[in-house]
Short mmCIF file of C-alpha atoms in Angstrom, two decimals:
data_model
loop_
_atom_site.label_atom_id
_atom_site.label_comp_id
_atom_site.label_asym_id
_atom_site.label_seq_id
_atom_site.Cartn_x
_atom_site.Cartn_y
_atom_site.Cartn_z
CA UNK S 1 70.01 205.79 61.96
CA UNK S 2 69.07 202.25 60.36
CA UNK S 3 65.46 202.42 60.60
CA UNK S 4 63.40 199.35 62.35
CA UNK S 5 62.06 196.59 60.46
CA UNK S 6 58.65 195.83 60.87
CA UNK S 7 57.64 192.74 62.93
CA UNK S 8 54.75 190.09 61.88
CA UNK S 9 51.91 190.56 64.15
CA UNK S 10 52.25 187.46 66.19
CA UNK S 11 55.82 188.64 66.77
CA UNK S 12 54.10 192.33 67.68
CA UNK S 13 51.88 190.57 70.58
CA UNK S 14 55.08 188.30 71.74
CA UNK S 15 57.11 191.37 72.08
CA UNK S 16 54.38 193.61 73.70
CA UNK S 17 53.51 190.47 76.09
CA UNK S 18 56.84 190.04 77.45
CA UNK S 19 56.94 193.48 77.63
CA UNK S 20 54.38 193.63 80.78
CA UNK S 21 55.39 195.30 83.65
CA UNK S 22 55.66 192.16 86.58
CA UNK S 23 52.41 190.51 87.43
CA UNK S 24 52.62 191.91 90.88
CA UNK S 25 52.18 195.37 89.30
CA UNK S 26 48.60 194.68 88.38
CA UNK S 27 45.88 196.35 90.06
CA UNK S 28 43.25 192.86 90.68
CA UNK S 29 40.07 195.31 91.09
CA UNK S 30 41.06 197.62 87.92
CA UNK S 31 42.88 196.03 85.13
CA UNK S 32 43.60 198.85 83.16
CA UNK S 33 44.38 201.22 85.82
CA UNK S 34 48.47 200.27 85.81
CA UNK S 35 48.08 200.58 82.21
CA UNK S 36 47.46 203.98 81.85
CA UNK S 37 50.01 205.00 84.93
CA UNK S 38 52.61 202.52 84.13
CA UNK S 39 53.01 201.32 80.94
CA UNK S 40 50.59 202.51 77.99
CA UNK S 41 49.32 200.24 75.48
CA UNK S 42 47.80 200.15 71.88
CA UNK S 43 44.39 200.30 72.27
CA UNK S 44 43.79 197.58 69.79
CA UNK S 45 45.49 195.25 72.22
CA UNK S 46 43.15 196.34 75.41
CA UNK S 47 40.60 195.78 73.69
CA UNK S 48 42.06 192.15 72.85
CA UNK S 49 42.20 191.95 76.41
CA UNK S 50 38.80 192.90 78.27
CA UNK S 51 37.48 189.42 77.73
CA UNK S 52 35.80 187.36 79.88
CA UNK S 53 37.33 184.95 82.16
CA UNK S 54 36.69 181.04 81.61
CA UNK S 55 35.14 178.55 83.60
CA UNK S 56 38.30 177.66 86.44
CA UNK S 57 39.75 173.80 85.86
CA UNK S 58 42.22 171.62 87.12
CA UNK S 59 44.04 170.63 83.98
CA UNK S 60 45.85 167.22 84.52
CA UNK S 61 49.93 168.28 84.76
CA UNK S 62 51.64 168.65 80.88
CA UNK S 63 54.83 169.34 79.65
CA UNK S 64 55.53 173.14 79.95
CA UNK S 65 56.71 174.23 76.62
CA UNK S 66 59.44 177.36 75.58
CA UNK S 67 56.73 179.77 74.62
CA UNK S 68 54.94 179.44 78.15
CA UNK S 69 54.64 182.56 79.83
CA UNK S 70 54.05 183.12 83.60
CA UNK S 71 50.03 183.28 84.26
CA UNK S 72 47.97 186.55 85.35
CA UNK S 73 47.62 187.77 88.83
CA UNK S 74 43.92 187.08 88.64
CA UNK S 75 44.55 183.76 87.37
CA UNK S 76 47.13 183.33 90.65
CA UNK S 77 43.68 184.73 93.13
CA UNK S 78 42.41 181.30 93.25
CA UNK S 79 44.19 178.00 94.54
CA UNK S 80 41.97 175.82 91.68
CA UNK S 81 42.40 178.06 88.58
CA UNK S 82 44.76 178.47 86.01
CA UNK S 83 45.61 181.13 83.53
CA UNK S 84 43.85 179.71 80.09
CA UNK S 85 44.92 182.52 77.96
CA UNK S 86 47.60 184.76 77.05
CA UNK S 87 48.57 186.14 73.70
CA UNK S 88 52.15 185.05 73.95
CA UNK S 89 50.84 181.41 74.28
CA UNK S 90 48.23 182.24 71.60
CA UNK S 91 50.91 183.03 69.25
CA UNK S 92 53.39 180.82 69.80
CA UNK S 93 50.71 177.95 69.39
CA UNK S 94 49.06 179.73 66.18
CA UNK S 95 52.29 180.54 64.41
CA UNK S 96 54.58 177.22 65.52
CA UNK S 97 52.43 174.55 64.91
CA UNK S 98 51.74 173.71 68.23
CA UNK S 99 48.25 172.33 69.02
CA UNK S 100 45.55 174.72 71.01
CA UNK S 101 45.13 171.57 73.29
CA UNK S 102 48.78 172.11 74.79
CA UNK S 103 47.84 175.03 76.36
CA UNK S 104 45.63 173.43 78.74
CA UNK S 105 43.66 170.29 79.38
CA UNK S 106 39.69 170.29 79.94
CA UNK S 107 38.05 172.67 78.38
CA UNK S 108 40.72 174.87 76.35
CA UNK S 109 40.07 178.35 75.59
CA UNK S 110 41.12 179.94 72.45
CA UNK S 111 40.78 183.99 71.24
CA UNK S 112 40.90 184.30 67.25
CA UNK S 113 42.95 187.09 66.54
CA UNK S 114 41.52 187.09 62.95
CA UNK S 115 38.28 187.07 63.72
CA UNK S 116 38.04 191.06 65.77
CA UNK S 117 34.43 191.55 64.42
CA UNK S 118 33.52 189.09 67.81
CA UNK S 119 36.22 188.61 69.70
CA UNK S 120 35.04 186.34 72.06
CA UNK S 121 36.37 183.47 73.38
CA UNK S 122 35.49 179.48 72.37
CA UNK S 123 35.34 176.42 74.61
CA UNK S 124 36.76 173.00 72.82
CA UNK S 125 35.96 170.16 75.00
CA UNK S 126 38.73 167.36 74.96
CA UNK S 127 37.46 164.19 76.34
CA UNK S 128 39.96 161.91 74.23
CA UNK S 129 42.63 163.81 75.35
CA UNK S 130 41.31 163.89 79.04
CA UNK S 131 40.57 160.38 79.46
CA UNK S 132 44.02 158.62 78.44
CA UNK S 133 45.73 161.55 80.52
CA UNK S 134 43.97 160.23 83.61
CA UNK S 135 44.95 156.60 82.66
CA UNK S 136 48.05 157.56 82.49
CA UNK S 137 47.85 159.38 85.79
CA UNK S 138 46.23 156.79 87.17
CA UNK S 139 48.45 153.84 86.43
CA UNK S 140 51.31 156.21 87.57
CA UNK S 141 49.99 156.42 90.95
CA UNK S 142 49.51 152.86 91.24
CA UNK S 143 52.83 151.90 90.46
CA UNK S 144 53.85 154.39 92.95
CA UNK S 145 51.89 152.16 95.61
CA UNK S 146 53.27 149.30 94.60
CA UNK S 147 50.07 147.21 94.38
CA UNK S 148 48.74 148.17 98.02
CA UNK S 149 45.25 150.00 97.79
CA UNK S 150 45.14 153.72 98.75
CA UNK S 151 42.30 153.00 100.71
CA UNK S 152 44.58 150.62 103.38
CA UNK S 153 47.14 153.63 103.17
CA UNK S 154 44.32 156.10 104.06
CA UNK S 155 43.27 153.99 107.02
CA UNK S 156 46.88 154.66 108.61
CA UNK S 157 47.92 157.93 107.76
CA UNK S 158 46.52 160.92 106.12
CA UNK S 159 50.22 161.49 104.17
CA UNK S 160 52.98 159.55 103.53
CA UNK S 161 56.71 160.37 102.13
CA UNK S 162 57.86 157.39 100.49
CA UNK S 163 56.48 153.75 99.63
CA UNK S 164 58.38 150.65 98.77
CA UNK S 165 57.80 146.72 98.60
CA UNK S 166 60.89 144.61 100.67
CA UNK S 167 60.65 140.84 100.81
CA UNK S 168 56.80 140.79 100.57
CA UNK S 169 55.93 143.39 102.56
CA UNK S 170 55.05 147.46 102.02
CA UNK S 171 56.97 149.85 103.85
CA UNK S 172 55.85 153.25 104.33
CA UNK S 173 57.59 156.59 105.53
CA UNK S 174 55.82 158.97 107.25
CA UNK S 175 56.75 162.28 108.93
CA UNK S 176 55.87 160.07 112.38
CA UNK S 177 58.12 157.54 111.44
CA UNK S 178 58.20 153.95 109.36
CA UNK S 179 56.04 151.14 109.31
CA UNK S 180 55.00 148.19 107.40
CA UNK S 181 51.98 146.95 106.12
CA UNK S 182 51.20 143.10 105.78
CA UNK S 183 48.69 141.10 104.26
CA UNK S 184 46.82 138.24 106.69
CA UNK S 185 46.51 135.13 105.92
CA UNK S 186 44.24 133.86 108.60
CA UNK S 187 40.61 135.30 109.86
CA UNK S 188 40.60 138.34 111.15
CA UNK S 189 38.61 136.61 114.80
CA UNK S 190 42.27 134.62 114.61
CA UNK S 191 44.39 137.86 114.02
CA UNK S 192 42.64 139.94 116.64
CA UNK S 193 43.46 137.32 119.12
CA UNK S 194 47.00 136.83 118.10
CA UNK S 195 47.36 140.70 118.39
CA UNK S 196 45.91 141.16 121.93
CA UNK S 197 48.51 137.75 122.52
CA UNK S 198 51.21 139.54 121.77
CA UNK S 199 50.26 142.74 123.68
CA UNK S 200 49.84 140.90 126.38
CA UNK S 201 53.24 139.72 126.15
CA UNK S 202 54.63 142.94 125.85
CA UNK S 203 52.70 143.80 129.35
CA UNK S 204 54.78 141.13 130.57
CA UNK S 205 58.03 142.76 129.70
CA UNK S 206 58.39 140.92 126.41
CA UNK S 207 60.05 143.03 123.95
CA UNK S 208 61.07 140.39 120.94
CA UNK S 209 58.40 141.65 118.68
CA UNK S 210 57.64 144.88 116.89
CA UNK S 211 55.28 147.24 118.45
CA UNK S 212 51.34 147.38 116.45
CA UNK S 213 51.02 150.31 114.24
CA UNK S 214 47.38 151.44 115.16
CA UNK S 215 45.23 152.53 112.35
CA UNK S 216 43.41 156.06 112.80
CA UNK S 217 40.65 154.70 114.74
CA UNK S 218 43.36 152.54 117.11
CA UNK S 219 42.07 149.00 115.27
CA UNK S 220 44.28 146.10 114.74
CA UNK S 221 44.31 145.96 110.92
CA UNK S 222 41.95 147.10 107.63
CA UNK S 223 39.56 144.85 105.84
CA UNK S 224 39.40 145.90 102.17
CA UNK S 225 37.89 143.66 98.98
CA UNK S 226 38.18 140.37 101.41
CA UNK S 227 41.49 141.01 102.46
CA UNK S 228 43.18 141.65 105.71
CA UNK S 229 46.19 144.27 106.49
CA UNK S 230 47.76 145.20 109.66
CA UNK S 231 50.65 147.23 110.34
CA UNK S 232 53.96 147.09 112.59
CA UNK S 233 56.24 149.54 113.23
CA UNK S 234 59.21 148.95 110.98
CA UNK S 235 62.26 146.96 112.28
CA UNK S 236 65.72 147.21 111.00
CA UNK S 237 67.57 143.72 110.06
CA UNK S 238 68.28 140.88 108.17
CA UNK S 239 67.12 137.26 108.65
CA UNK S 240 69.04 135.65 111.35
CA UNK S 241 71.54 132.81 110.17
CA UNK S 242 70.64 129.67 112.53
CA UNK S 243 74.59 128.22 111.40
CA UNK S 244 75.54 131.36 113.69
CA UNK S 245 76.01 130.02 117.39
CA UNK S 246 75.42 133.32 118.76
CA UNK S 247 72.42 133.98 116.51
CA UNK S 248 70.68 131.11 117.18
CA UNK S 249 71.38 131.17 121.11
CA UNK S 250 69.07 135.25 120.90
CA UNK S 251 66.30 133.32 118.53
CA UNK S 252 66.50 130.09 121.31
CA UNK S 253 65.92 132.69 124.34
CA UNK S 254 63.53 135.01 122.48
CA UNK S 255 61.31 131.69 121.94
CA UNK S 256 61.21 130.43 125.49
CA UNK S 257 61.27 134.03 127.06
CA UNK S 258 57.87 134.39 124.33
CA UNK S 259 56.54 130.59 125.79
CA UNK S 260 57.21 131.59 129.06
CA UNK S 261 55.09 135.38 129.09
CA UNK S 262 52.22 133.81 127.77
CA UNK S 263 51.71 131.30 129.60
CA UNK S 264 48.96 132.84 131.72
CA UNK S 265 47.18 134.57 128.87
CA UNK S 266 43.70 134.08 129.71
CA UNK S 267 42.22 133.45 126.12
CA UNK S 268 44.51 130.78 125.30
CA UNK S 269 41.65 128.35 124.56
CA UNK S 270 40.62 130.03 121.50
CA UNK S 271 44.23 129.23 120.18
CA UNK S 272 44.97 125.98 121.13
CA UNK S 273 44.91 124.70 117.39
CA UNK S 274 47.83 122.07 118.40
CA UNK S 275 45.89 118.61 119.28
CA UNK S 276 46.58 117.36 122.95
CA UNK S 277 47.65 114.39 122.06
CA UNK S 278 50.70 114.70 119.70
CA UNK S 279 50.92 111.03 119.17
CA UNK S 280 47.66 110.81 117.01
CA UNK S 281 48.91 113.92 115.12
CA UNK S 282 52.50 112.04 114.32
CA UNK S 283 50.10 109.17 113.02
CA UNK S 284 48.39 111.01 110.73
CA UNK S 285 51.85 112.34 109.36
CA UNK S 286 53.45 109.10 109.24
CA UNK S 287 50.01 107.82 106.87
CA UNK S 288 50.90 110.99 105.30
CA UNK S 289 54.09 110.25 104.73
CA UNK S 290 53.69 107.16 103.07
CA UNK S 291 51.02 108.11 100.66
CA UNK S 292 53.57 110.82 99.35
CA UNK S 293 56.14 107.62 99.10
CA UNK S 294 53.40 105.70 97.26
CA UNK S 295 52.41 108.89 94.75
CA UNK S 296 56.01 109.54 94.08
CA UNK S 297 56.89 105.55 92.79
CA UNK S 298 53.77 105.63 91.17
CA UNK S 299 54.16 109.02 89.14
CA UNK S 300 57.20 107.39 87.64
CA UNK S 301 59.02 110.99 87.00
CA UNK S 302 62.44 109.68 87.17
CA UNK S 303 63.42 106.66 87.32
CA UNK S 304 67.11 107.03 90.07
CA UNK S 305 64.23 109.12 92.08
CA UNK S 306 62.40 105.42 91.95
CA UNK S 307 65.10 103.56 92.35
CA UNK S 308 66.22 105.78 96.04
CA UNK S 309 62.94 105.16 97.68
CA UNK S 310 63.17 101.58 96.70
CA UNK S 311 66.37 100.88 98.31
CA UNK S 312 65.43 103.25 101.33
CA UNK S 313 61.71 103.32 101.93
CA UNK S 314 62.07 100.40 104.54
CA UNK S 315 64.65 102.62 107.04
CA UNK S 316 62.73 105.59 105.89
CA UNK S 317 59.00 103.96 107.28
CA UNK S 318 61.10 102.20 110.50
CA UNK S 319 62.44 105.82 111.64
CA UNK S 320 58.85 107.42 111.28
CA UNK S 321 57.49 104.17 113.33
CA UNK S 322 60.04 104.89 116.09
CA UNK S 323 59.42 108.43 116.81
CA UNK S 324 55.44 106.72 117.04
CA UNK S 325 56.50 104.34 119.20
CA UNK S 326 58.58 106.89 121.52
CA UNK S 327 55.81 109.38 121.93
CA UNK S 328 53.16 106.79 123.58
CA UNK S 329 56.03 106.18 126.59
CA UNK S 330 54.30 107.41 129.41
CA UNK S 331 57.57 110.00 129.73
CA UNK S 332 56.18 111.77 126.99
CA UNK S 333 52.09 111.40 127.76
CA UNK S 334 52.65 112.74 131.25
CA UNK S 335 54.28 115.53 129.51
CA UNK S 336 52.22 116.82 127.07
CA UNK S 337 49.79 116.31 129.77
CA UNK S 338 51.28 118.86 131.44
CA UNK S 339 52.25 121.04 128.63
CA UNK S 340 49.53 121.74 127.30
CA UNK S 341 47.36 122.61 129.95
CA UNK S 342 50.31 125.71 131.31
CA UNK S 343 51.23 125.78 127.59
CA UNK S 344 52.46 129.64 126.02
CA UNK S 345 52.06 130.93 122.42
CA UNK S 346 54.63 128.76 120.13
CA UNK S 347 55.68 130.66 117.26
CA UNK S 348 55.25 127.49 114.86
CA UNK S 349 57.09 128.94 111.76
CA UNK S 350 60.35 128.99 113.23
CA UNK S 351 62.65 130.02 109.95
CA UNK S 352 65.20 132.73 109.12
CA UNK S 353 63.58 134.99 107.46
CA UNK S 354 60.81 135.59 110.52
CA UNK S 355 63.36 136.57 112.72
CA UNK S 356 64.90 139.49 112.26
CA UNK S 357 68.90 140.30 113.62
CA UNK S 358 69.82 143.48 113.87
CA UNK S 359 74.28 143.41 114.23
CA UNK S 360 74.33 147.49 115.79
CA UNK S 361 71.89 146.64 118.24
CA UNK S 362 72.64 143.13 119.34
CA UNK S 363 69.15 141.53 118.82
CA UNK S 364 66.29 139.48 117.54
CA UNK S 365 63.22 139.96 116.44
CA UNK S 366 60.25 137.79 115.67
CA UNK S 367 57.45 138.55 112.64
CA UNK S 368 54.65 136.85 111.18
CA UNK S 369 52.76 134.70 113.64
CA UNK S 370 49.76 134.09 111.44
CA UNK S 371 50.84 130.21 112.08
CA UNK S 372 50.67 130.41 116.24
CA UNK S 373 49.02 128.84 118.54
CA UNK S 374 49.06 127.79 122.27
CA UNK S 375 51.27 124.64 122.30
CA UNK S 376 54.24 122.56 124.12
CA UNK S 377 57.57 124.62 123.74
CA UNK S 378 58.77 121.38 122.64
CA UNK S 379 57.29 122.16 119.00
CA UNK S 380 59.57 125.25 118.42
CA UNK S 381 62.37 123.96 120.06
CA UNK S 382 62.17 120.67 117.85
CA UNK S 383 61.48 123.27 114.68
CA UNK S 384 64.56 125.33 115.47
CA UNK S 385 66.94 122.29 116.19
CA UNK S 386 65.96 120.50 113.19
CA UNK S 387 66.66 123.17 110.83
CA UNK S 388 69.40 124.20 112.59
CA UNK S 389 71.33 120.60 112.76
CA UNK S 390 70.50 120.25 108.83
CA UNK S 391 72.32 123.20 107.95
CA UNK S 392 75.21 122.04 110.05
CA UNK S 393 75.86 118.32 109.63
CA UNK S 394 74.13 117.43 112.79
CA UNK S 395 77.04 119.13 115.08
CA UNK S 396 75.78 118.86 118.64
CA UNK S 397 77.39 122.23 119.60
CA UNK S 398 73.89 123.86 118.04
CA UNK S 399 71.98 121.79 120.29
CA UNK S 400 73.51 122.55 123.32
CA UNK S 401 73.19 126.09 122.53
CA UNK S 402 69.83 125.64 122.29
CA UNK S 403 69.39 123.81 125.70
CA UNK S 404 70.74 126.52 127.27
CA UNK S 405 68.67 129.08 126.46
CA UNK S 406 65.70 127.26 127.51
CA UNK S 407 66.41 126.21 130.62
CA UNK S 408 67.38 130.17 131.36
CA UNK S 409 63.47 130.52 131.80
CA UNK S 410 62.71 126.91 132.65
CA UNK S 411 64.42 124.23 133.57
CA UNK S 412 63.99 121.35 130.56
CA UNK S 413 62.58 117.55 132.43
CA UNK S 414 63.81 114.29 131.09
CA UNK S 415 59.85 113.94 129.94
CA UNK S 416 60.61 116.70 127.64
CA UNK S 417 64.14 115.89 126.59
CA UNK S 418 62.16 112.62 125.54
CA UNK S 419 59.77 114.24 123.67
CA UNK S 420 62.06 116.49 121.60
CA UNK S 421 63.85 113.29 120.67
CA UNK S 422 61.20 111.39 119.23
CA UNK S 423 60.15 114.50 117.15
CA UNK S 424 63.77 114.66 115.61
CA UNK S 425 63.63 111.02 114.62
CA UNK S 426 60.52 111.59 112.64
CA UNK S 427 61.97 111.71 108.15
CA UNK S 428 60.79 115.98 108.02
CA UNK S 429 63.22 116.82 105.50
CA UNK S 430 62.69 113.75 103.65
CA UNK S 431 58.72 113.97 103.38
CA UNK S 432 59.39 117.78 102.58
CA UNK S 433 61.50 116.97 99.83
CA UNK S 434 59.44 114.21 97.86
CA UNK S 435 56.32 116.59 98.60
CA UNK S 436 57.62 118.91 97.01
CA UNK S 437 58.64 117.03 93.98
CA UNK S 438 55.03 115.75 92.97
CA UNK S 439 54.76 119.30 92.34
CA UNK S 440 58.32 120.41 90.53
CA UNK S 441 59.30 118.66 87.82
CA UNK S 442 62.96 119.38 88.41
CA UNK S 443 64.33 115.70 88.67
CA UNK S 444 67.60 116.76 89.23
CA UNK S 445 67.37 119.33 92.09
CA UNK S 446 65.16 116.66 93.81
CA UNK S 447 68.19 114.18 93.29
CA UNK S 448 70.80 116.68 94.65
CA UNK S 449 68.55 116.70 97.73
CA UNK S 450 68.15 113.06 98.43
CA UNK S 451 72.21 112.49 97.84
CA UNK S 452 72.53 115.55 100.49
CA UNK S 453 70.34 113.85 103.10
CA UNK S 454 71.98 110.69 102.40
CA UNK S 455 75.76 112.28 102.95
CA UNK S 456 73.95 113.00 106.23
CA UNK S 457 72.37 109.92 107.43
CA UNK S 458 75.19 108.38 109.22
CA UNK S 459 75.72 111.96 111.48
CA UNK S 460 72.05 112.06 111.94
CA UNK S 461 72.14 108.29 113.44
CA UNK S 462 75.19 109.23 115.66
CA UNK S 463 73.57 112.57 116.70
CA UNK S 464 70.04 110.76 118.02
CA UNK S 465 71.69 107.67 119.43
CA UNK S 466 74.31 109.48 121.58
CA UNK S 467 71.23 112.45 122.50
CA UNK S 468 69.36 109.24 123.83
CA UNK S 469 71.91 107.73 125.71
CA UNK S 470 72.26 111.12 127.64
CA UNK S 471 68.76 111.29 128.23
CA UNK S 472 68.84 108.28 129.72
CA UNK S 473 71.43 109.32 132.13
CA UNK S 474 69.21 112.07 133.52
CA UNK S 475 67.44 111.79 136.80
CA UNK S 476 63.25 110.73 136.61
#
């Protein structure tokens, strides 16, 4: 028989380590009880092992290497501790190389083998080590929340199963269900009204918006470093496309059937941000309106963008004067008269992207009424329409889609057909555009603009003459 070559001591203690009889073998009270019964050892090795066990820590998570071994029952007792020593790991880190650090994280205890005369064990502080593992661990966890503080998280649920950012918002999966989380941008005295406005309007029957996501203590949304959240219930689809006749005709009804709920909201006053009489406001845009004609000839950016507003400032000042001069008929005074006093909430950011159409279930749904306020209808129907009819070269199909949603919940007067028409003669798109050009520097995107609205004046003329000729038509 070949006789057995002998092994280096570290290979000796691997051997005899991985030799162990399962760690649900040992005897927790007695140690060396299964020892004797089960599976004899050298004595020089128990000896090794009646050591004292080290101070319990959580060690931040590290790579597990080949060598590990699996930890001690008495090390698997507690919840919070971890095995800090075994002579498999001691050798493996002694005899390749590794550092003592890697076999835990804290305080790391080592035995030295060489040393037998004490044979006790050593704490080696890391604090280096320890403090960049918990930046890392740190910045880990707040890339994981994408930027929103744990502490809004916390103040909705106690546990959460996924966490991603979409379009501006934070959407968070819970075992409950989904939700998203928002940041306000208006005071939270103005939110908490807007939120009691829109339960109302669900008490009504109104079902166009997505239902509040309470925080734990049922409030309306979390204050944290001077910054407001609050929370809906997550709704499925994609912005609705207003070039979409049946699209636009669910966002049209959804508006008035809002209007038309919260009309006898009893708060309204504290709300009512839209002046009474729209004519002064349409003043102060038209002044508006021409400084931003005078800053843009005087910036002298481009000179074709100078050259446009000299050849069309005139008609572009005349059409803002006649939109002026249509809202002080005494049609549209008696209206807004009226209006205002039995007005609803307006939605007053009437775009694509805050309402919401979902194809499997055949509707719409509005978001983000940080911008609302008790008003006329008028102002979202004029909103919607003008968008709309820029996006589609001023075809009056759009419009009469419109109109018939509306008057599904109330009947539109000639007072108000008036009104709507002076607020589409007013240059938006125009004043939008050079506005925003004081502030890009893009000459030619500016100039693609102006040529589009120009491609579109002569439909736009047709459009508003022909609407007022029909409104003219109607009975007083």
């Amino acid at each position: 028989m070949r006789k057995r070559r002998k092994l280096a001591p570290w290979a000796e203690a691997l051997l005899e380590e991985l030799m162990k009889p399962p760690y649900f073998f040992q005897n927790k009270t007695d140690p060396s009880g299964w020892k004797q019964s089960l599976w004899p050892l050298d004595k020089k090795y128990e000896e090794e092992e009646k050591v004292s066990e080290a101070v319990p820590v959580r060690p931040v998570p590290i790579e597990k290497t080949e060598k590990d071994v699996r930890p001690t029952a008495s090390a698997r007792s507690s919840k919070d501790s971890y095995p800090t020593h075994t002579p498999a790991k001691e050798a493996a880190s002694k005899h390749t190389h590794l550092p003592a650090e890697a076999a835990n994280t804290g305080h790391v205890t080592v035995i030295n083998r060489e040393n037998k005369r004490e044979n006790k064990r050593t704490a080696q502080p890391l604090p280096q080590v320890q403090r960049s593992l918990s930046k890392a661990r740190s910045s880990s966890v707040e890339q994981r929340l994408e930027g929103l503080p744990r502490q809004v998280i916390d103040a909705y649920t106690n546990e959460f199963e996924r966490l991603s950012k979409v379009n501006g918002v934070w959407k968070i999966t819970t075992p409950e269900g989904s939700f998203s989380i928002k940041e306000a941008h208006v005071h939270p005295a103005r939110l908490k009204i807007l939120m009691d406005t829109l339960e109302f309007a669900k008490e009504q029957g109104f079902e166009g918006t997505p239902n509040i996501w309470r925080t734990k203590n049922a409030g309306y949304f979390v204050e944290y470093q001077q910054t407001v959240y609050y929370a809906n219930h997550w709704i499925n689809g994609v912005p609705a496309n207003f070039t979409s006749l049946h699209q636009l005709g669910k966002v049209a009804y959804l508006l008035a059937e809002l209007h038309e709920k919260t009309r006898t909201y009893k708060q309204k006053d504290k709300l009512r941000t839209t002046p009474v009489d729209l004519r002064a406001m349409m003043k102060r845009r038209k002044v508006q309106f021409e400084q931003v004609l005078n800053r843009t000839s005087e910036s002298r950016q481009s000179k074709r963008i100078n050259e446009w507003l000299q050849t069309h400032r005139s008609s572009l000042l005349q059409e803002a004067e006649e939109s002026i001069q249509l809202l002080q008929s005494d049609a549209c005074l008696d209206y807004l008269k009226s209006a205002t006093v039995q007005a609803g909430l307006c939605h007053l950011d009437v775009i694509p992207r805050n309402f919401l159409y979902d194809g499997t279930e055949d509707r719409v749904t509005a978001i983000d009424f940080d911008l609302s306020a008790f008003a006329p209808r008028v102002l979202d129907m004029s909103h919607l329409l003008r968008r709309t009819l820029e996006s589609t070269f001023w075809t009056s199909d759009y419009a009469y889609n419109v109109f018939v949603q509306y008057n599904e919940w109330r009947t539109m007067s000639k007072s108000e057909y008036t009104t709507l028409e002076a607020l589409l003669r007013f240059p938006h798109h125009i004043w939008r555009i050079l506005d925003s050009h004081l502030a890009n520097t893009d000459n030619e995107m500016v100039l693609q603009q102006l040529h589009n609205y120009m491609q579109q004046t002569e439909r736009r003329k047709q459009f508003l003459d022909s609407f007022h000729e029909q409104i003219q038509q109607l009975p007083d």
